[in-house]
GROMACS .gro file of C-alpha atoms in nm:
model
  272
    1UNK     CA    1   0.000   0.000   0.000
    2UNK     CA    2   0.126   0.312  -0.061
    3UNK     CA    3   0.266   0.606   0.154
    4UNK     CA    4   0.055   0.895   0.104
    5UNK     CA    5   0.160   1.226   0.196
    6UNK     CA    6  -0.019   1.512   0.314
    7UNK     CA    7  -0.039   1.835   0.095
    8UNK     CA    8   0.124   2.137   0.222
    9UNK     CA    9  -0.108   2.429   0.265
   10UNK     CA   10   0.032   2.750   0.346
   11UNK     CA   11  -0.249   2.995   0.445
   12UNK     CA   12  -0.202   3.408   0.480
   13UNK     CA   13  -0.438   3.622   0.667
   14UNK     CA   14  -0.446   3.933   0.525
   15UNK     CA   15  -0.645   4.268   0.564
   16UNK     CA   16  -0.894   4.468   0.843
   17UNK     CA   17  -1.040   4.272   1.122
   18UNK     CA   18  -1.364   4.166   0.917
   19UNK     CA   19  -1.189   4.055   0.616
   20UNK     CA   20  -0.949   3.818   0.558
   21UNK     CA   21  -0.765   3.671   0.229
   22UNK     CA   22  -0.600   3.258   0.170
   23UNK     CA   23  -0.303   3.189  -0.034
   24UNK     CA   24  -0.269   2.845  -0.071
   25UNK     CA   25   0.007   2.690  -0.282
   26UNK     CA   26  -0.063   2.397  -0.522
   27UNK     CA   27  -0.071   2.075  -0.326
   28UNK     CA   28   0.155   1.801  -0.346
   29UNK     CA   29  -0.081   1.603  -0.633
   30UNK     CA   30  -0.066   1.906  -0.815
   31UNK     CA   31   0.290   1.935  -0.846
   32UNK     CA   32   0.324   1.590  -0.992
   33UNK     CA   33   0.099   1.595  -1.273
   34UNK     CA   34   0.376   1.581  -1.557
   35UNK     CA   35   0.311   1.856  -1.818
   36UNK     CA   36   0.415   1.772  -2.185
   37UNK     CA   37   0.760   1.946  -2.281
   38UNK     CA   38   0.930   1.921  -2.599
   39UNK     CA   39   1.276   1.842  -2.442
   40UNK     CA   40   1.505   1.581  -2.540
   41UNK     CA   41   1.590   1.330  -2.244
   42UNK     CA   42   1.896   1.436  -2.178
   43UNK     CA   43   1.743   1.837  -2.108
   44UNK     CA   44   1.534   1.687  -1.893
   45UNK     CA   45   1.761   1.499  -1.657
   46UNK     CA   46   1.976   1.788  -1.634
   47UNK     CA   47   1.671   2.029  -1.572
   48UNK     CA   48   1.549   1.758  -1.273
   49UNK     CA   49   1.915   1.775  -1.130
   50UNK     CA   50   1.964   2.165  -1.104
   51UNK     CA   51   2.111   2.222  -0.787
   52UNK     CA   52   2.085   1.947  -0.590
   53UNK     CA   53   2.357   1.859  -0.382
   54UNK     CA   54   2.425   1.499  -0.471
   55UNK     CA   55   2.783   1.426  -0.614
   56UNK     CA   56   2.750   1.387  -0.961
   57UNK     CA   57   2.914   1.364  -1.322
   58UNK     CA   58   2.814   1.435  -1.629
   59UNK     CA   59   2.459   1.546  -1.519
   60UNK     CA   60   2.317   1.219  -1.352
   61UNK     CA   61   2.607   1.002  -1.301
   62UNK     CA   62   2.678   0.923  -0.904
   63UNK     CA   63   3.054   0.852  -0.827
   64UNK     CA   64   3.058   0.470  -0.678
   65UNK     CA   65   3.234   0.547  -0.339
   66UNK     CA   66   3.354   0.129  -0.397
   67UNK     CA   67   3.551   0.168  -0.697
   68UNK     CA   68   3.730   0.492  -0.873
   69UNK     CA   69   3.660   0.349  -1.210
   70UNK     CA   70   3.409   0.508  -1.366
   71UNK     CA   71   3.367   0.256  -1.667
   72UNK     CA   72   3.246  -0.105  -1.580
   73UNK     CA   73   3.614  -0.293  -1.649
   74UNK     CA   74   3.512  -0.603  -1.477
   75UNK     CA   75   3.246  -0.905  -1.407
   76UNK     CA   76   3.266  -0.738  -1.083
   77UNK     CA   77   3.018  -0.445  -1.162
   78UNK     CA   78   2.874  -0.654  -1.442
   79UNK     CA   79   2.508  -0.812  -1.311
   80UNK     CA   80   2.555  -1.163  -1.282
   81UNK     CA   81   2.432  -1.423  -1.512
   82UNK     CA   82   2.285  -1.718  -1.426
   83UNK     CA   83   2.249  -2.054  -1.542
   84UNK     CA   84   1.952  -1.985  -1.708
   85UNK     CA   85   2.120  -1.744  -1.894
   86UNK     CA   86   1.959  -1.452  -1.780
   87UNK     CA   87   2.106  -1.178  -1.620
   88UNK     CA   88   1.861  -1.085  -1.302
   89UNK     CA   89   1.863  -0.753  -1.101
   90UNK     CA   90   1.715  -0.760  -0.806
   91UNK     CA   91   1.551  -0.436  -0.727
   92UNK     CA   92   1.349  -0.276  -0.466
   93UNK     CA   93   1.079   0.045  -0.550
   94UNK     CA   94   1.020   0.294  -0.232
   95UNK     CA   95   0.705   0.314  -0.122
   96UNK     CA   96   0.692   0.739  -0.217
   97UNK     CA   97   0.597   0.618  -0.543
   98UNK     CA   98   0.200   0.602  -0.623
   99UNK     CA   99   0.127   0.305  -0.796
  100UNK     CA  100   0.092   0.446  -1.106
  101UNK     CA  101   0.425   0.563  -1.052
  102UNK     CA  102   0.546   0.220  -0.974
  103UNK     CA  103   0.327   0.097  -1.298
  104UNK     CA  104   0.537   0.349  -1.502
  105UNK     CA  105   0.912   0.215  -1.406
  106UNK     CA  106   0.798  -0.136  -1.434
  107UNK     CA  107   0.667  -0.061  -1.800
  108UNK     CA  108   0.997   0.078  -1.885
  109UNK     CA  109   1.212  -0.240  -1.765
  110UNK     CA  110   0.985  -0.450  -1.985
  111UNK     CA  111   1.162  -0.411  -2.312
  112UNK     CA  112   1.484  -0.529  -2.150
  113UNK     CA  113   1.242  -0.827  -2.033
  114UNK     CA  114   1.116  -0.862  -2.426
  115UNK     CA  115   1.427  -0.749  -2.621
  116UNK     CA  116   1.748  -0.870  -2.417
  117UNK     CA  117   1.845  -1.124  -2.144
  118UNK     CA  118   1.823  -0.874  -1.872
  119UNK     CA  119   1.532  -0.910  -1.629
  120UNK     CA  120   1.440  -0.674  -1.336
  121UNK     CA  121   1.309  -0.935  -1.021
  122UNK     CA  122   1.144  -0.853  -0.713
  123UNK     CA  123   1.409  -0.780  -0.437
  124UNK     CA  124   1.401  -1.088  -0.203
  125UNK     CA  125   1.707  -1.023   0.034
  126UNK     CA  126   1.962  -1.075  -0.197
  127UNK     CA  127   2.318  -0.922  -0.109
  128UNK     CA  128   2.377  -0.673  -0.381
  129UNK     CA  129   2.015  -0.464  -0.530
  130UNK     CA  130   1.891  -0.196  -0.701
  131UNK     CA  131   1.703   0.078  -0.437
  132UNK     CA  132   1.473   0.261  -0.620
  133UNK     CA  133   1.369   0.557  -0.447
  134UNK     CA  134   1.255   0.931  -0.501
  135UNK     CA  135   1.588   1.113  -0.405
  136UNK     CA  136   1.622   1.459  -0.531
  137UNK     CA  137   1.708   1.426  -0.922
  138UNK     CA  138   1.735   1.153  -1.149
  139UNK     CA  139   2.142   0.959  -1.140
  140UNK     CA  140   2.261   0.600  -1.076
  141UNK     CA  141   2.570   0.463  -1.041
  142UNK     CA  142   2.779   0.301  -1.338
  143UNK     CA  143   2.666  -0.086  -1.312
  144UNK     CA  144   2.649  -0.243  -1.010
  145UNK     CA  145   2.794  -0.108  -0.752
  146UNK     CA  146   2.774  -0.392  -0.473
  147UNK     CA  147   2.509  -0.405  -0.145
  148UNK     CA  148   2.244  -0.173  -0.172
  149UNK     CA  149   2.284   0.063  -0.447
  150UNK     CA  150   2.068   0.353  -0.456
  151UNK     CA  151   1.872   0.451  -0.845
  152UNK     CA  152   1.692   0.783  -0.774
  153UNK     CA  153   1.407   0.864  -1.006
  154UNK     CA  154   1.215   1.166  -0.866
  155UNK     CA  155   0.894   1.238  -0.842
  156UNK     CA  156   0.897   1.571  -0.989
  157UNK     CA  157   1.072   1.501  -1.305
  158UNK     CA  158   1.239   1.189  -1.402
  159UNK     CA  159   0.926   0.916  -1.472
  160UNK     CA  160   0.940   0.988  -1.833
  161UNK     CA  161   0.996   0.645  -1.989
  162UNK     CA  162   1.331   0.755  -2.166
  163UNK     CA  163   1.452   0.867  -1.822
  164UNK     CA  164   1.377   0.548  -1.649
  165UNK     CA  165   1.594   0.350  -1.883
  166UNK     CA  166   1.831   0.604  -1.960
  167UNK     CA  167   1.907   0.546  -1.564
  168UNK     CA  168   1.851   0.196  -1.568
  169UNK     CA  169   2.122   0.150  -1.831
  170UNK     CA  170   2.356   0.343  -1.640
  171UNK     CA  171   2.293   0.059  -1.308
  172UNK     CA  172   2.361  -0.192  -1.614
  173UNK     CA  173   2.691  -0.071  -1.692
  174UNK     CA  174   2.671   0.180  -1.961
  175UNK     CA  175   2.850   0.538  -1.977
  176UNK     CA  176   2.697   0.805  -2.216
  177UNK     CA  177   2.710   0.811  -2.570
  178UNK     CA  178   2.905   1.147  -2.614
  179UNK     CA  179   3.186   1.049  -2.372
  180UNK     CA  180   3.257   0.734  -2.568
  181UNK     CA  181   3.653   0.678  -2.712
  182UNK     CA  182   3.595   0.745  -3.024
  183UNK     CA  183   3.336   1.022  -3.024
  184UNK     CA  184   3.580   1.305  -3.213
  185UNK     CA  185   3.494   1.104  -3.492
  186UNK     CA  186   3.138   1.229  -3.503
  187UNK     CA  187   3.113   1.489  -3.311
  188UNK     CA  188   3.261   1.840  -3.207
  189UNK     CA  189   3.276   1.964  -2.854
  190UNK     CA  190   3.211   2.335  -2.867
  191UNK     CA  191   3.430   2.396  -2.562
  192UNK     CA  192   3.469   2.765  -2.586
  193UNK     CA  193   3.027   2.705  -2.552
  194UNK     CA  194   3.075   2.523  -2.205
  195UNK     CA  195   3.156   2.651  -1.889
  196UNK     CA  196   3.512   2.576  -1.774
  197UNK     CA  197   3.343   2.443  -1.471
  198UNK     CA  198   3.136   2.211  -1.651
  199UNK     CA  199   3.408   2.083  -1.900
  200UNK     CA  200   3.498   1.787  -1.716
  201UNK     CA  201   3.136   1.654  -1.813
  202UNK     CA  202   3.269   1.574  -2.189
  203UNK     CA  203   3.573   1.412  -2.111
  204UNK     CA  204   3.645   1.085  -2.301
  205UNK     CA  205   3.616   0.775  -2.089
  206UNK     CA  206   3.806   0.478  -2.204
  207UNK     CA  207   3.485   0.267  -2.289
  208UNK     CA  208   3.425  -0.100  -2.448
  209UNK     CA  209   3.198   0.036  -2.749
  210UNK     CA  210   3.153  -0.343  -2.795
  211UNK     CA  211   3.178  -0.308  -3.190
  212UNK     CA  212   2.914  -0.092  -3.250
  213UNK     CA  213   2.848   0.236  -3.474
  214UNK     CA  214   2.844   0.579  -3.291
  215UNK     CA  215   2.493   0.618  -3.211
  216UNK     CA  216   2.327   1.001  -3.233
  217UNK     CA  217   2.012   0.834  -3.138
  218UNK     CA  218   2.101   0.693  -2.842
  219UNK     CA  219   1.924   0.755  -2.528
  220UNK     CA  220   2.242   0.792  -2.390
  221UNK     CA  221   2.326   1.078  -2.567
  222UNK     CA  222   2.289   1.427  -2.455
  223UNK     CA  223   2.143   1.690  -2.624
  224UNK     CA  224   2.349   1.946  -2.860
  225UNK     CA  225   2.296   2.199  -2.614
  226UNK     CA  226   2.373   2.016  -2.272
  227UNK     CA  227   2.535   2.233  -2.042
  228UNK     CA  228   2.562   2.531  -2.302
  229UNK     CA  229   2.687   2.859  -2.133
  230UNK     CA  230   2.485   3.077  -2.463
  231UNK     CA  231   2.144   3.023  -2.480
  232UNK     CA  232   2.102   2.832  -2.806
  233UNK     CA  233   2.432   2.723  -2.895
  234UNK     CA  234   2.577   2.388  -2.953
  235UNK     CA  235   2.766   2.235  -2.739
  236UNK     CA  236   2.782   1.903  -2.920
  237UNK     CA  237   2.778   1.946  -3.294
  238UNK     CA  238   2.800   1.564  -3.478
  239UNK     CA  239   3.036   1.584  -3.781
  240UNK     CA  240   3.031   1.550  -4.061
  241UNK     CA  241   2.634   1.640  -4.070
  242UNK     CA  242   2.555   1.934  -3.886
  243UNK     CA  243   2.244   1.838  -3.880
  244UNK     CA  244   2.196   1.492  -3.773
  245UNK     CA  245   1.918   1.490  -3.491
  246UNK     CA  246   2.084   1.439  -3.138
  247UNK     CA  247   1.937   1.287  -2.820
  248UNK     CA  248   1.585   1.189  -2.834
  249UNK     CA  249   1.232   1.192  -2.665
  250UNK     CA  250   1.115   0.850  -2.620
  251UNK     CA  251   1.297   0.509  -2.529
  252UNK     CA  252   1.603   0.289  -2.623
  253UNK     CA  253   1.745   0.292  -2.968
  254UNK     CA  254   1.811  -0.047  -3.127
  255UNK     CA  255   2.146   0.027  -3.103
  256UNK     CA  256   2.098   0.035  -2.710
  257UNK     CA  257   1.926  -0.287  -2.721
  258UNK     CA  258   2.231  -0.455  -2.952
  259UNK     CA  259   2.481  -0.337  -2.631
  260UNK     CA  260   2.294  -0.479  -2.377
  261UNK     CA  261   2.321  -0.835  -2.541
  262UNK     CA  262   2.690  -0.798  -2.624
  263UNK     CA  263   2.754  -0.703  -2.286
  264UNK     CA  264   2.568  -0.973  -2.126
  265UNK     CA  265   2.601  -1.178  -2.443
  266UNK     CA  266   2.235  -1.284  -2.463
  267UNK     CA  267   2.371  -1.489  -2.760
  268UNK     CA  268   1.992  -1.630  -2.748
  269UNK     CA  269   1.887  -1.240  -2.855
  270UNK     CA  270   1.899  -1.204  -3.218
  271UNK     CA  271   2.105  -0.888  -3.319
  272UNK     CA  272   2.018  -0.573  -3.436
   0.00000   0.00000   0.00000
C-alpha cells in the first residue's frame, strides 16, 4: 500500500479585522501531474538535477564510493548471469511512489524483459540490489555497484519512460554516448560554448563500445545543447552532418538494445 503524503497548505491572513484573504500553494498532487515538454531526455535529466547537492558527473552520473573506475572494467560491476542465462537484477521500489508511478518504471524495464536477457526481479534479500527511491534528481551509479545501491528517479521530473531507462542503463553498466573513445569522430565539442566548470562533463572515458556504430540516437546521448553557457548554442555538434538529430524523446534505440546483449552476451537475442 502506498505512503501517502499530506499536501502542504500555506495559508495568509491578510487585511482589516472583518476581512481576511487565503493563499494556498498547489498541493503536493498538483505538483506531480507531468506537463508535456518538448525536451530531449537528456534536457530533462539535467533540468530535474539543477542544484541538488548529490555528487554527480556528467549530469546524472553518481561517483561509486567502492571503486574509482568510472567505466564497468570487470564481471565485478557486471550483473551476474545465471544458469539460465539470464542476467537478473534484483531491485526494490520505495514506497513514495504512487502506484501508477510504480506501474510506469515497471513498464519501462519491460523491453529489456522482451528485447534482451536482462530481467528486473522482485528484491528478495539478496546481497547486492537496485534501491529505487525518489531522491532529489534523477542519477545512478555506473553498473552495479555492490550491497544496496541507490537509483533515484524523482517524483517531480524523471518518470518519463526515456529517463527510467536512460538510468537503468547506467545501473547496467553503460557510460553516455558522447563520452565514448571514439566520439571526435562524429562529433565536435564546442568547448569555448561550455563553462570551464562544466568541462569535465565531456571528457572521453576509455569505454568497451563493444563493436558498435556511434549512435546520435542513443538515449544515452545528450542533447546538442547540454550544459551550453549561450542560450542556443551547440555544445555538441556531430560531424560531418551538422544536422543529424541528437538525443531523443522517447525510449532505447536499437542500437541500445544490440549493447545490452553484447555485454551480457544474450547470444539467445537475435542482433540488431
Amino acid at each position: 500500500m502506498n505512503l501517502r503524503r499530506f499536501s502542504v497548505v500555506l495559508v495568509l491572513l491578510v487585511g482589516l479585522s472583518t476581512q481576511s484573504n487565503s493563499l494556498v500553494q498547489p498541493n503536493e498532487d498538483d505538483m506531480r501531474i507531468k506537463k508535456p515538454i518538448r525536451l530531449d531526455i537528456s534536457s530533462k535529466i539535467l533540468e530535474a538535477n539543477e542544484g541538488i547537492s548529490q555528487d554527480l558527473v556528467e549530469g546524472d552520473v553518481a561517483l561509486s564510493k567502492k571503486r574509482n573506475a568510472m567505466r564497468c572494467w570487470s564481471n565485478s560491476c557486471k550483473w551476474t548471469k545465471s544458469y539460465s542465462g539470464l542476467v537478473e537484477v534484483p531491485y526494490s521500489l520505495s514506497d513514495y511512489f504512487y502506484d501508477s508511478e510504480k506501474a510506469s518504471i515497471k513498464k519501462a524495464m519491460e523491453t529489456f524483459h522482451r528485447k534482451t536477457c536482462v530481467r528486473f526481479v522482485p528484491y528478495l534479500g539478496q546481497s547486492d540490489y537496485l534501491s529505487i527511491e525518489s531522491e532529489l534528481g534523477c542519477w545512478s551509479t555506473i553498473g552495479k555497484d555492490g550491497g544496496k545501491q541507490v537509483l533515484s528517479l524523482s517524483v517531480y521530473g524523471c518518470l518519463d519512460h526515456g529517463i527510467i531507462q536512460h538510468e537503468l542503463l547506467h545501473a547496467l553498466g553503460f557510460n553516455h554516448e558522447h563520452t565514448r573513445s571514439d566520439r571526435d569522430q562524429f562529433v565536435r565539442i564546442n568547448w569555448e560554448n561550455i563553462p570551464a566548470a562544466q568541462a569535465y562533463n565531456f571528457h572521453k572515458k576509455d569505454t568497451n563500445n563493444l563493436s558498435t556504430p556511434y549512435d546520435y540516437s542513443s538515449v544515452l546521448h545528450y542533447g546538442r545543447t547540454a550544459f551550453s553557457s549561450v542560450y542556443g548554442e551547440d555544445t555538441i555538434t556531430p560531424i560531418p552532418d551538422s544536422s543529424v538529430a541528437v538525443g531523443q524523446r522517447n525510449e532505447m534505440s536499437d542500437m541500445d538494445i544490440l549493447r545490452v546483449n553484447r555485454f551480457y552476451d544474450c547470444s539467445e537475442y537475435q542482433e540488431v
